[in-house]
Coordinates of C-alpha atoms and ligand atoms in Angstrom, one line a residue:
X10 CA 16.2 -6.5 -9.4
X11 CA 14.8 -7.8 -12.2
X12 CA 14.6 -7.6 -16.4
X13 CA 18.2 -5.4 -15.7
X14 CA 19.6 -6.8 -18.8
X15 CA 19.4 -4.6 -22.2
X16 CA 17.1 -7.3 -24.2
X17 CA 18.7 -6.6 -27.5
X18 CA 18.4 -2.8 -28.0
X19 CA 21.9 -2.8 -28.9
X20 CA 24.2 0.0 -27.3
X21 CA 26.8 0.3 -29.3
X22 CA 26.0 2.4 -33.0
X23 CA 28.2 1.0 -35.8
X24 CA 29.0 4.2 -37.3
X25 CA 32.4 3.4 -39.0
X26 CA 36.0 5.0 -38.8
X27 CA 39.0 3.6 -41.2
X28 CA 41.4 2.2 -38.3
X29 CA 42.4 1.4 -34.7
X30 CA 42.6 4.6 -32.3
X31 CA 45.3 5.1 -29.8
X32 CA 44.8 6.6 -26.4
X33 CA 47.6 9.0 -25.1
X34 CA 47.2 9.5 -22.1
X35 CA 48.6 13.0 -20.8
X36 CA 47.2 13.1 -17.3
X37 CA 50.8 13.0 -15.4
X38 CA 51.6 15.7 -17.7
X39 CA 49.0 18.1 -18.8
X40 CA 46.5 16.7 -16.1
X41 CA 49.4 17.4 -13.5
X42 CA 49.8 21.0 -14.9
X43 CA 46.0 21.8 -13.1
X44 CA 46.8 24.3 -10.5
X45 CA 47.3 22.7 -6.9
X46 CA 48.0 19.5 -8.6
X47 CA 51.3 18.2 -7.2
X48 CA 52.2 14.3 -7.5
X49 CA 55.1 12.6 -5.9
X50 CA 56.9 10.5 -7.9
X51 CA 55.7 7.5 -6.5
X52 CA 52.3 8.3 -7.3
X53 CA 53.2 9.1 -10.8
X54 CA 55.0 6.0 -10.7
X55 CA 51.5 3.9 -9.3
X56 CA 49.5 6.0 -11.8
X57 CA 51.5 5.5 -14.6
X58 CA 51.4 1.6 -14.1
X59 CA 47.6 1.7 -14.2
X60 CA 47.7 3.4 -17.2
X61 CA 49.6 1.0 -18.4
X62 CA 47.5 -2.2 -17.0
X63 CA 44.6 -0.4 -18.4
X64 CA 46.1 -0.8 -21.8
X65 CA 46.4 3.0 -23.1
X66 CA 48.6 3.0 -26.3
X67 CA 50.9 6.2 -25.0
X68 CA 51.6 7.3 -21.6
X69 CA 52.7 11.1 -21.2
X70 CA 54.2 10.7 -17.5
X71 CA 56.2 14.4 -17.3
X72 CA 58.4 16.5 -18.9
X73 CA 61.9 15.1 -18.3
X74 CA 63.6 18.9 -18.8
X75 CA 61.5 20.5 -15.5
X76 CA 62.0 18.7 -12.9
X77 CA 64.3 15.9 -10.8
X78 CA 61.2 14.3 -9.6
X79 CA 59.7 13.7 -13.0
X80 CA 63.2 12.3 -14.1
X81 CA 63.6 9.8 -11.3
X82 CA 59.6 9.1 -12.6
X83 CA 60.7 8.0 -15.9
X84 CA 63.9 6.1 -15.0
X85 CA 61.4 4.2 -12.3
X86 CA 59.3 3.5 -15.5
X87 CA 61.8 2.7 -17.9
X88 CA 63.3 0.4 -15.4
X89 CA 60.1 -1.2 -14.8
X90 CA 59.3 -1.6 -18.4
X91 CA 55.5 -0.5 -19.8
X92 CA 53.7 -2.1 -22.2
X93 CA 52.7 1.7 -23.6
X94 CA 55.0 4.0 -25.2
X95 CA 56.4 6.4 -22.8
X96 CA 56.7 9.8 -23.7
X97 CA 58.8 13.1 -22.0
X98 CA 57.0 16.6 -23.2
X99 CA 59.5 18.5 -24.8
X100 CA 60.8 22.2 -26.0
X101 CA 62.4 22.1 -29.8
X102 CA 65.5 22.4 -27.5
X103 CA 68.6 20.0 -27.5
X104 CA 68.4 20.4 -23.7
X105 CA 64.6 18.9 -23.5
X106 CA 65.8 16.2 -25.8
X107 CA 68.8 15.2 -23.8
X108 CA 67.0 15.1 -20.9
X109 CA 64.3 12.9 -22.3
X110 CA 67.1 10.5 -24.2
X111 CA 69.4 10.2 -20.6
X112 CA 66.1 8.5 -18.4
X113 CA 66.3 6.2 -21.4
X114 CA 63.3 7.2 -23.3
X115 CA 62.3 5.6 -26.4
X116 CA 59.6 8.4 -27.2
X117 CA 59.3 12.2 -27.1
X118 CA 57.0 14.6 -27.7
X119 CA 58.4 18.1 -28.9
X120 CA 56.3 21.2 -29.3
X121 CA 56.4 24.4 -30.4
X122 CA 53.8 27.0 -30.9
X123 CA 53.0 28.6 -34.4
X124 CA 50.6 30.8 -33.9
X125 CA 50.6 34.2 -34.6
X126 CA 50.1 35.6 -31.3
X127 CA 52.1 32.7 -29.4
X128 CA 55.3 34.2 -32.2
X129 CA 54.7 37.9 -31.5
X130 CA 53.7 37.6 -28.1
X131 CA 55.5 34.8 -26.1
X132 CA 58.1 33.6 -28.4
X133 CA 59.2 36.4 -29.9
X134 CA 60.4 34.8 -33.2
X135 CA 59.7 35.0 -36.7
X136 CA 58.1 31.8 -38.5
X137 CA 61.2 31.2 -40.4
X138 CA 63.4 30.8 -36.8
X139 CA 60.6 28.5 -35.7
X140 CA 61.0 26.1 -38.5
X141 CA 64.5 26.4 -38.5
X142 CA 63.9 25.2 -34.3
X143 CA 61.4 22.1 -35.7
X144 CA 64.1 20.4 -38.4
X145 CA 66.8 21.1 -36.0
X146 CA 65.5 19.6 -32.9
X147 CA 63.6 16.7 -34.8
X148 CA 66.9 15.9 -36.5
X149 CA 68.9 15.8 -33.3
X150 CA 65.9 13.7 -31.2
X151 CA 66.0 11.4 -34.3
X152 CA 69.6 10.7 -34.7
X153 CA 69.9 9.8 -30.9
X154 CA 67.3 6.8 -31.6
X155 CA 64.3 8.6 -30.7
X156 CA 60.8 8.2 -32.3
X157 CA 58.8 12.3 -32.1
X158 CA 55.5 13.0 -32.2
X159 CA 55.5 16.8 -32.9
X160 CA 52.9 19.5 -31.7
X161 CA 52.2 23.1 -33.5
X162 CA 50.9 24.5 -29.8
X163 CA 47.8 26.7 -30.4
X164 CA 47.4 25.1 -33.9
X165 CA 43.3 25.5 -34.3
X166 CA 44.5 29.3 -33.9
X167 CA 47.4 28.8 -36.3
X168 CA 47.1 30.2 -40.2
X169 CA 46.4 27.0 -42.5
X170 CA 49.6 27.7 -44.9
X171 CA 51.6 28.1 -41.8
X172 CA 50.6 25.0 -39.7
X173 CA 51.3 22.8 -42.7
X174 CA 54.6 24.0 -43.6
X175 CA 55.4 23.6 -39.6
X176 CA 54.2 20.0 -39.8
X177 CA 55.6 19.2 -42.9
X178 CA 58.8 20.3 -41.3
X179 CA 58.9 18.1 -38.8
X180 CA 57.9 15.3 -40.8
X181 CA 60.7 15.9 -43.1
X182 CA 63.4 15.7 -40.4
X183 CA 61.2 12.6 -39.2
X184 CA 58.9 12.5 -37.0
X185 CA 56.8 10.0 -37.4
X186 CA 53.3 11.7 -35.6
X187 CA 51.9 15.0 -36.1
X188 CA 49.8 16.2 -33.1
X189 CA 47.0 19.4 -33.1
X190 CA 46.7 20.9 -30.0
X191 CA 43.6 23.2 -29.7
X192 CA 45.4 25.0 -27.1
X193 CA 42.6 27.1 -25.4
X194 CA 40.0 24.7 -26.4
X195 CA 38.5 27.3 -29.2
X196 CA 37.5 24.8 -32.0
X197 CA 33.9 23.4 -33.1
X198 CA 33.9 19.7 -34.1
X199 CA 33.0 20.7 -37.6
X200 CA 36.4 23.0 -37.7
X201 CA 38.1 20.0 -36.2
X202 CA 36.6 17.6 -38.8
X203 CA 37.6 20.0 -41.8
X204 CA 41.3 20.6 -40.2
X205 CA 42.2 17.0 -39.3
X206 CA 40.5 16.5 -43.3
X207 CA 43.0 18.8 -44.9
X208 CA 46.2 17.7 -43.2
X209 CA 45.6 14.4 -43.8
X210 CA 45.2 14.9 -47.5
X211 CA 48.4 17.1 -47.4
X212 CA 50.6 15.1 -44.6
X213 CA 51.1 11.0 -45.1
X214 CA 51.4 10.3 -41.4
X215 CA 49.3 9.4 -38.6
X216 CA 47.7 12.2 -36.8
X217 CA 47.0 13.0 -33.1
X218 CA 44.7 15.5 -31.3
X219 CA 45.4 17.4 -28.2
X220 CA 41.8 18.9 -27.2
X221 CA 41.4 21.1 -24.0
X222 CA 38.2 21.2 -22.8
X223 CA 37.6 25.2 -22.1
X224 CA 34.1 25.3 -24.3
X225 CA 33.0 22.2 -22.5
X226 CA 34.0 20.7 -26.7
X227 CA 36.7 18.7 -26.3
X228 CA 35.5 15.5 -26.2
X229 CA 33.1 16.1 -29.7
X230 CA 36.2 17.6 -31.1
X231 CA 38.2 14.6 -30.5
X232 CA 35.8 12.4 -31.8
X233 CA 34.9 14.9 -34.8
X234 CA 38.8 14.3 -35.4
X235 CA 38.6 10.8 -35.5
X236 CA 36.0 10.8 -37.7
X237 CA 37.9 12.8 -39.8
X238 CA 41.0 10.0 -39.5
X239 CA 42.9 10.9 -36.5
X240 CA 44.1 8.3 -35.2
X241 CA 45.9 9.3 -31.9
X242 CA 43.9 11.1 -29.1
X243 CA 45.3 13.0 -26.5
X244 CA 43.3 12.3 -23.1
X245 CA 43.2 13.0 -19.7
X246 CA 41.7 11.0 -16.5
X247 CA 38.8 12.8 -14.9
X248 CA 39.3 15.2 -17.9
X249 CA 42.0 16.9 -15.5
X250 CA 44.6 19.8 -17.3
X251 CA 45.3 23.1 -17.9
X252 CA 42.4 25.4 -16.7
X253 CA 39.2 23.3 -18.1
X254 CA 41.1 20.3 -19.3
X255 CA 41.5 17.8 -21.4
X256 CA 39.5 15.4 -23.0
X257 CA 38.8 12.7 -20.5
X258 CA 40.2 9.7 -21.2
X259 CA 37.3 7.6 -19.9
X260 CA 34.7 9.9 -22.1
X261 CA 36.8 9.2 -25.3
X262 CA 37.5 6.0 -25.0
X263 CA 33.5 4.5 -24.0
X264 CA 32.3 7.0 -27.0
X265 CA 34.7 5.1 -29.3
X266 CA 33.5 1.6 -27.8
X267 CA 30.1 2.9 -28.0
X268 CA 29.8 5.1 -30.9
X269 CA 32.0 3.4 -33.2
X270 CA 32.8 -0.3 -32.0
X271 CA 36.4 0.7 -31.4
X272 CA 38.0 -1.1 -28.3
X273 CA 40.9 0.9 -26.5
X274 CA 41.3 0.4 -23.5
X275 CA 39.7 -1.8 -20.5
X276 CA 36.8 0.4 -19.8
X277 CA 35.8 -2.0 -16.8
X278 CA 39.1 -0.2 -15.3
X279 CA 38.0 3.4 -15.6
X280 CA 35.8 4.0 -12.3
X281 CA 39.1 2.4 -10.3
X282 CA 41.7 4.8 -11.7
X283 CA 39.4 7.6 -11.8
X284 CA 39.3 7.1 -7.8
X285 CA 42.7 6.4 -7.6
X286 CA 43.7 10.0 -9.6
X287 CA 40.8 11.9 -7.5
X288 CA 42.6 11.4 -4.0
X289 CA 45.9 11.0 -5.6
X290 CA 45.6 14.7 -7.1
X291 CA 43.0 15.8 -4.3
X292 CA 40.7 16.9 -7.4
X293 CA 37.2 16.0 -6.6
X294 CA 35.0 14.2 -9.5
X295 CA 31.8 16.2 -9.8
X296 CA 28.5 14.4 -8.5
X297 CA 27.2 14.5 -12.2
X298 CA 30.4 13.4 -14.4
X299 CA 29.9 11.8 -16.9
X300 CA 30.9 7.9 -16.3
X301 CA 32.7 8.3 -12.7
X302 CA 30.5 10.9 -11.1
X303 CA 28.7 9.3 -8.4
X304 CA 25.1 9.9 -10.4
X305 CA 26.2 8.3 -13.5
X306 CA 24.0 5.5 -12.0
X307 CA 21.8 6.6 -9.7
X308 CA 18.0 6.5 -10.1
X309 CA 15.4 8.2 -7.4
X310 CA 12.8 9.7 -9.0
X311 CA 9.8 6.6 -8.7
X312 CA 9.0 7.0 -12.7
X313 CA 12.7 6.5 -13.7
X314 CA 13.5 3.6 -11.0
X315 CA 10.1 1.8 -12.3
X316 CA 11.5 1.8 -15.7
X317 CA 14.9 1.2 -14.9
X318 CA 13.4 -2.0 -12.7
X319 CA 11.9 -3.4 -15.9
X320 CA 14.3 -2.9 -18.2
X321 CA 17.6 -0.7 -17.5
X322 CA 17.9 0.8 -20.7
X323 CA 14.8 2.7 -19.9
X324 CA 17.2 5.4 -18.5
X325 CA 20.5 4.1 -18.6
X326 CA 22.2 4.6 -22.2
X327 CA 24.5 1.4 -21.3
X328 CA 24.9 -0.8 -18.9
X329 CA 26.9 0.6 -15.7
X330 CA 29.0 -3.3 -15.6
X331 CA 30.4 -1.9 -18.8
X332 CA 33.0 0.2 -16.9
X333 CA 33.0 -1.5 -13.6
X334 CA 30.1 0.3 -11.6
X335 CA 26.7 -0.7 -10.4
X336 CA 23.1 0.8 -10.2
X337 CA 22.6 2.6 -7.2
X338 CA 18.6 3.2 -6.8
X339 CA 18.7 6.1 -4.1
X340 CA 16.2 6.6 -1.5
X341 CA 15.2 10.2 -1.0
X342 CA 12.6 12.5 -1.9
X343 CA 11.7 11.4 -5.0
X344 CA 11.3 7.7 -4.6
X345 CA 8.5 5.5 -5.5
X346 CA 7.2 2.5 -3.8
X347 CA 8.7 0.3 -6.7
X348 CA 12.2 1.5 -5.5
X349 CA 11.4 1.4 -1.7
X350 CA 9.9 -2.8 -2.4
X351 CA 13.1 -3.0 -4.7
X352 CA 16.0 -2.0 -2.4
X353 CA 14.1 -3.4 1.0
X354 CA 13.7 -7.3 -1.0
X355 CA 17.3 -6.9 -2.1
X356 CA 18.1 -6.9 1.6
X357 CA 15.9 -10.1 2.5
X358 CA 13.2 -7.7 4.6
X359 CA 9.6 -8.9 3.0
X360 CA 7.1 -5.5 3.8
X361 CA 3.9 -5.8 2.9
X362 CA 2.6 -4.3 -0.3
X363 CA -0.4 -2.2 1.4
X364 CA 1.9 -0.5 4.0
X365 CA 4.7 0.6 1.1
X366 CA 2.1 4.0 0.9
X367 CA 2.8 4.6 4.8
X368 CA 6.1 4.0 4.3
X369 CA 6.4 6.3 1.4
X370 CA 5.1 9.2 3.2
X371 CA 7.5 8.4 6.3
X372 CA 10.6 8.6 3.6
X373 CA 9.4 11.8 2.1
X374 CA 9.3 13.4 5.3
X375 CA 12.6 12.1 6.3
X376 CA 14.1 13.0 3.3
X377 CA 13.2 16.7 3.6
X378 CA 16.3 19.5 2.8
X379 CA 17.4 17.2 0.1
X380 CA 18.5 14.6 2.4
X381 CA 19.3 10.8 0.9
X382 CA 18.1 7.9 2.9
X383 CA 20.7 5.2 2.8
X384 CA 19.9 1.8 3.1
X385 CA 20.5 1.0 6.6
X386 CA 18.4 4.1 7.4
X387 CA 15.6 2.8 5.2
X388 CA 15.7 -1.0 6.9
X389 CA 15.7 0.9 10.2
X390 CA 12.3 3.0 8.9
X391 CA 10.4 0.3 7.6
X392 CA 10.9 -2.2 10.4
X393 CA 9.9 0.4 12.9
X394 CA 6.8 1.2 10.6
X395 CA 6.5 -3.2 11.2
X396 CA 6.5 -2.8 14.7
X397 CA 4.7 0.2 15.4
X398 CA 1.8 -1.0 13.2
X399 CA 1.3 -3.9 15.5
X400 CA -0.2 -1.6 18.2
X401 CA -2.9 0.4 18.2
X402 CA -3.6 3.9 19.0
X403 CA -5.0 5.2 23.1
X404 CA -3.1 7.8 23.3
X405 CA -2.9 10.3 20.4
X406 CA 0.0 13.3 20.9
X407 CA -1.6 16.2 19.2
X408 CA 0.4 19.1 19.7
X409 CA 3.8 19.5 20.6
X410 CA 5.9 22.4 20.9
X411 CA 9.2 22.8 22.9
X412 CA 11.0 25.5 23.6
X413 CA 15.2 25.1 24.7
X414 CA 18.1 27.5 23.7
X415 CA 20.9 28.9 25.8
X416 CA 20.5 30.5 29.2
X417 CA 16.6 29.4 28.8
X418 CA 14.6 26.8 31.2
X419 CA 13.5 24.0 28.2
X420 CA 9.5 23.6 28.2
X421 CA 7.4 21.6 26.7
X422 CA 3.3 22.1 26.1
X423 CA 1.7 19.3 24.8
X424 CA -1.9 18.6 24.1
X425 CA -2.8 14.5 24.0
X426 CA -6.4 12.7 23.5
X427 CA -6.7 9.8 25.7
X428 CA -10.1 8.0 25.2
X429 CA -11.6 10.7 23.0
X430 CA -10.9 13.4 26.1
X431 CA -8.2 16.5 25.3
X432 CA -5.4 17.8 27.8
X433 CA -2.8 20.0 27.5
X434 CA 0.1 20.4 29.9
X435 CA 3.4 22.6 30.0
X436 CA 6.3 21.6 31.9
X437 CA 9.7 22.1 32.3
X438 CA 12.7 20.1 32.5
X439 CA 16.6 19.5 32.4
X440 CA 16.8 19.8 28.7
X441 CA 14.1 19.5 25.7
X442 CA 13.7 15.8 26.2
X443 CA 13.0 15.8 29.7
X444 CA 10.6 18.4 29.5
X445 CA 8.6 16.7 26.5
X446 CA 8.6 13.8 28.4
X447 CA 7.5 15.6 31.9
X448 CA 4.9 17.6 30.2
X449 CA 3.6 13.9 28.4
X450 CA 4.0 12.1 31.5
X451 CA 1.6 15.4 33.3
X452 CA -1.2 15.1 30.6
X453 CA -1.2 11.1 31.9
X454 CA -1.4 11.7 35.7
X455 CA 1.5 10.6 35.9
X456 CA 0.8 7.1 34.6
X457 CA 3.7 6.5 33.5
X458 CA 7.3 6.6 34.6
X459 CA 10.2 6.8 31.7
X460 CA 12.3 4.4 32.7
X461 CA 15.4 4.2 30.0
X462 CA 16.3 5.8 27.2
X463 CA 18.6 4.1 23.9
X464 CA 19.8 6.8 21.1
X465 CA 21.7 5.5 18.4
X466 CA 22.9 7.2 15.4
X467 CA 22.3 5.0 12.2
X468 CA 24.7 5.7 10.1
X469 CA 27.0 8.0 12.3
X470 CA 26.9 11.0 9.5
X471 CA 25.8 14.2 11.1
X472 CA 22.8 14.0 9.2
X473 CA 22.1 10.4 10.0
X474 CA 18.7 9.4 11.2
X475 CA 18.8 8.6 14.7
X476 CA 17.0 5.3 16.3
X477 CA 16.0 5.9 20.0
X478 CA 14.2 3.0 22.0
X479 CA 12.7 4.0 25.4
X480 CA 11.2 2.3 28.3
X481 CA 8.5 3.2 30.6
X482 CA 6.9 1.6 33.7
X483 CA 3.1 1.8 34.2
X484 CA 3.2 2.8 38.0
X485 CA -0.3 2.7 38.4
X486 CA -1.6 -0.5 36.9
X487 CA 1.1 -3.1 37.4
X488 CA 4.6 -1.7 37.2
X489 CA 4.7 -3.6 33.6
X490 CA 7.8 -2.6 31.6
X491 CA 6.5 -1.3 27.6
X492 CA 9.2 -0.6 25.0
X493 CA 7.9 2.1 22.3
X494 CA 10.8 2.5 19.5
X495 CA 11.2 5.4 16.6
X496 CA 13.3 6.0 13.7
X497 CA 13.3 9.8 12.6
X498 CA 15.6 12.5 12.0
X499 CA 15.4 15.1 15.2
X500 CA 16.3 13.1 18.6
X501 CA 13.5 15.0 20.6
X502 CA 10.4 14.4 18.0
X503 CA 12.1 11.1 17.5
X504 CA 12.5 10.5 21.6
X505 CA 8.4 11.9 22.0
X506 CA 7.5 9.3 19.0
X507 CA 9.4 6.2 20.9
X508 CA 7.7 7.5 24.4
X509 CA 4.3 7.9 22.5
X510 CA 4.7 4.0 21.3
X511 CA 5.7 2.8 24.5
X512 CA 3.2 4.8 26.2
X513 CA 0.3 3.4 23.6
X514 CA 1.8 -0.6 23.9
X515 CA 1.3 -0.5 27.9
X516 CA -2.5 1.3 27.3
X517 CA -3.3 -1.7 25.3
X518 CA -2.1 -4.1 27.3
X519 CA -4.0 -3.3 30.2
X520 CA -7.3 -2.0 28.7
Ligands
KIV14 O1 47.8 22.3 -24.9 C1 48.8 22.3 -25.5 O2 49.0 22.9 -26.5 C2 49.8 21.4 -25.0 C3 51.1 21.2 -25.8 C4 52.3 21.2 -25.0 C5 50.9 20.0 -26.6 O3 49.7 20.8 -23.9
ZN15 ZN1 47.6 20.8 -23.3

């Protein structure tokens, strides 16, 4: 491929933010609360020590209070040792906290919700008994050694006066993070922007984001927040979590290389661990994610791959190395003959300039129903396009029609031109090959016997393109053996094609 590189159009920005940002990563927690989602613990385990090679600041890897499994996780990790700071979800409970302090944890992350509905409706207590909850169980996580980053749940939907004197709570008893959860992802950036601005004029400590993803916002609204001077973002792989998600850890943390020059974590890492959590949790990545979907990098259409061969930025807003992927220029519908020379070169098969138009129109046809050529398949099109080229054309098929189905005798009518003189012919046969061939083999006088027939599948998919090499016998003439060989999609018009080839190469040889 050549000219791939990004001759100095720059991709990262430069827009400026006051400070490092820290990614914590809440996939074995909130990512593992997506329905379905059920992780043993030594996937947790694995997962959590990717996280940690990856070099995320804060790893969320359970809630030590719910569950056995997720306490055996976080002894496993504690006894392992992390370079990230490993964090139990908690309730304001002394319960949560003990649980979270006996696996040995350094780090918790307490919670409460504050707004007015979460009060009324599922907590069923007043605003003075949930402050009372926040400076008692901040207290008693502190004195056992503990460092808390506190969360007002639901706090975009929280009233201003209230959320402050929450956080100011907790910050009194001392914790030493304050974290905003937009809950049911309900914010816009600009509301995130104005509310990360007012509590960091109001509270002196760092400040994290927790942005769920159910407006499709909570990527802008973590970035809006570190504009704003957040410093702590919440993040999930895959953008996994509650209903919609989270923001994806991968989105935030290239938008921060790219946006803002801020390194966080090894992005070359990203498309690995994304894998790793899609078959760990069973959660598919959609086609056209952002970064890790298998489109990210893949050019067809013949305008984009031309640009794209010249210079990648044409169409790629950074470079796919960046987070350890490559360009995939896909064969299908859409392709131009600058992709087709492109990917054949690229596999050492030299095809000549004035036949890439033939084999274009082959491709398109194949490609039909939306279907992508892979390379194997395209190697196997153009190299039968070679061959067949080399001999030229006696016996032209004209029409063919066969007709098979269940409980129905399989016949074929062809009509072929042989020497400028028509004939059409309809026979049956064992199946819709064998008729095709029988009703060919009539329009010849019987000419020709079919000798052998190869069928191989190309790639072995369902929808592969099948290669099928036949031999025939020229009875008449000489009992010479031709081969005739065809690459196509449906193994009876492929079979007639080969048969047709082989039929034409014996015609020429003894005109
Ligand atoms: O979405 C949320 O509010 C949460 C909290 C527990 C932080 O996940
Ligand atoms: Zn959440």
């Amino acid at each position: 491929m050549s000219g791939n590189g990004y001759d100095g159009l720059g991709v990262v920005k430069g827009r400026t933010i006051a400070g490092a940002v820290r990614i914590y990563d809440t996939t074995l927690r909130d990512g593992e609360q997506s329905p379905g989602i059920s992780l043993t613990v030594d996937d947790k385990v694995s997962i959590a020590h990717m996280l940690d090679a990856l070099g995320v600041s804060c790893i969320e890897a359970g809630f030590a209070a719910s569950s056995e499994a997720d306490r055996n996780v976080f002894q496993q990790l504690v006894t392992d040792g992390l370079r990230a700071d490993l964090y139990s979800l908690s309730r304001c409970l002394r319960d949560d906290i003990d649980a979270a302090h006996g696996c040995g944890l350094k780090h918790v992350h307490l919670f409460i919700a504050t707004s007015d509905i979460h009060l009324k409706y599922k907590l069923k207590m007043s605003r003075d008994e949930v402050l009372s909850k926040i400076d008692d169980s901040v207290t008693y996580a502190i004195s056992k050694g503990m460092e808390v980053m506190f969360s007002c749940e639901d706090a975009t939907r929280t009233e201003y006066g209230f959320l402050k004197e929450a956080f100011l709570t907790a910050v009194n008893a001392g914790a030493s993070i304050i974290d905003i959860p937009d809950t049911v992802g309900v914010s816009m950036p600009a509301e995130m922007y104005e509310l990360v601005s007012m509590l960091s004029r109001d509270i002196d400590v760092p400040i994290a984001v927790h942005c769920h993803n159910d407006l499709g916002l909570a990527v802008a609204n973590s970035l809006a927040a570190v504009e704003a001077g957040a410093s702590v973002i919440h993040t999930c792989v895959n953008g996994l979590g509650e209903r919609s998600g989270n923001a994806s850890t991968e989105e935030v943390a290239l938008n921060l290389k790219l946006n803002y020059g801020v390194d966080t974590i090894d992005l070359t890492g990203v498309d690995r661990i994304s894998k790793i959590v899609s078959r760990y949790t069973g959660y598919p990545v959609a086609y056209n994610k952002p970064l890790v979907g298998r489109n990210a990098f893949s050019h067809e259409s013949g305008i984009h791959v031309h640009g794209i061969l010249n210079n990648a930025a044409t169409y790629e807003p950074y470079p796919p190395e960046m987070i350890g992927r490559s360009r995939d220029i896909a064969i299908g519908k859409h392709s131009g003959a600058h992709s087709l020379k492109d990917k054949l070169s690229a596999m050492g098969i030299s095809f000549p300039d004035e036949r890439l138009g033939d084999l274009l129109e082959e491709i398109k046809t194949l490609s039909v129903g939306g279907k992508e050529i892979t390379d194997i398949e395209l190697a196997a099109v153009a190299e039968n396009l070679l061959w067949r080229g080399r001999s030229e054309v006696h016996v032209r098929l004209d029409e063919f029609v066969v007709l098979t189905g269940k409980n129905v005798t399989p016949t074929a009518t062809v009509t072929v031109t042989v020497d400028g003189v028509s004939r059409t012919c309809a026979m049956t046969g064992t199946g819709p090959v064998d008729a095709a061939v029988n009703a060919i083999r009539a329009a010849l006088d019987n000419r020709i016997s079919f000798e052998e027939l190869r069928l191989e599948s190309i790639t072995g998919g369902s929808d592969s393109l099948c290669e099928v090499t036949v031999l025939v016998r020229d009875t008449v003439v000489d009992g010479h053996i031709s081969a005739g060989k065809a690459v196509g999609i449906d193994i009876v018009d492929t079979t007639v094609d080969a048969f047709m080839q082989a039929i034409n190469r014996d015609y020429a040889r003894s005109r």
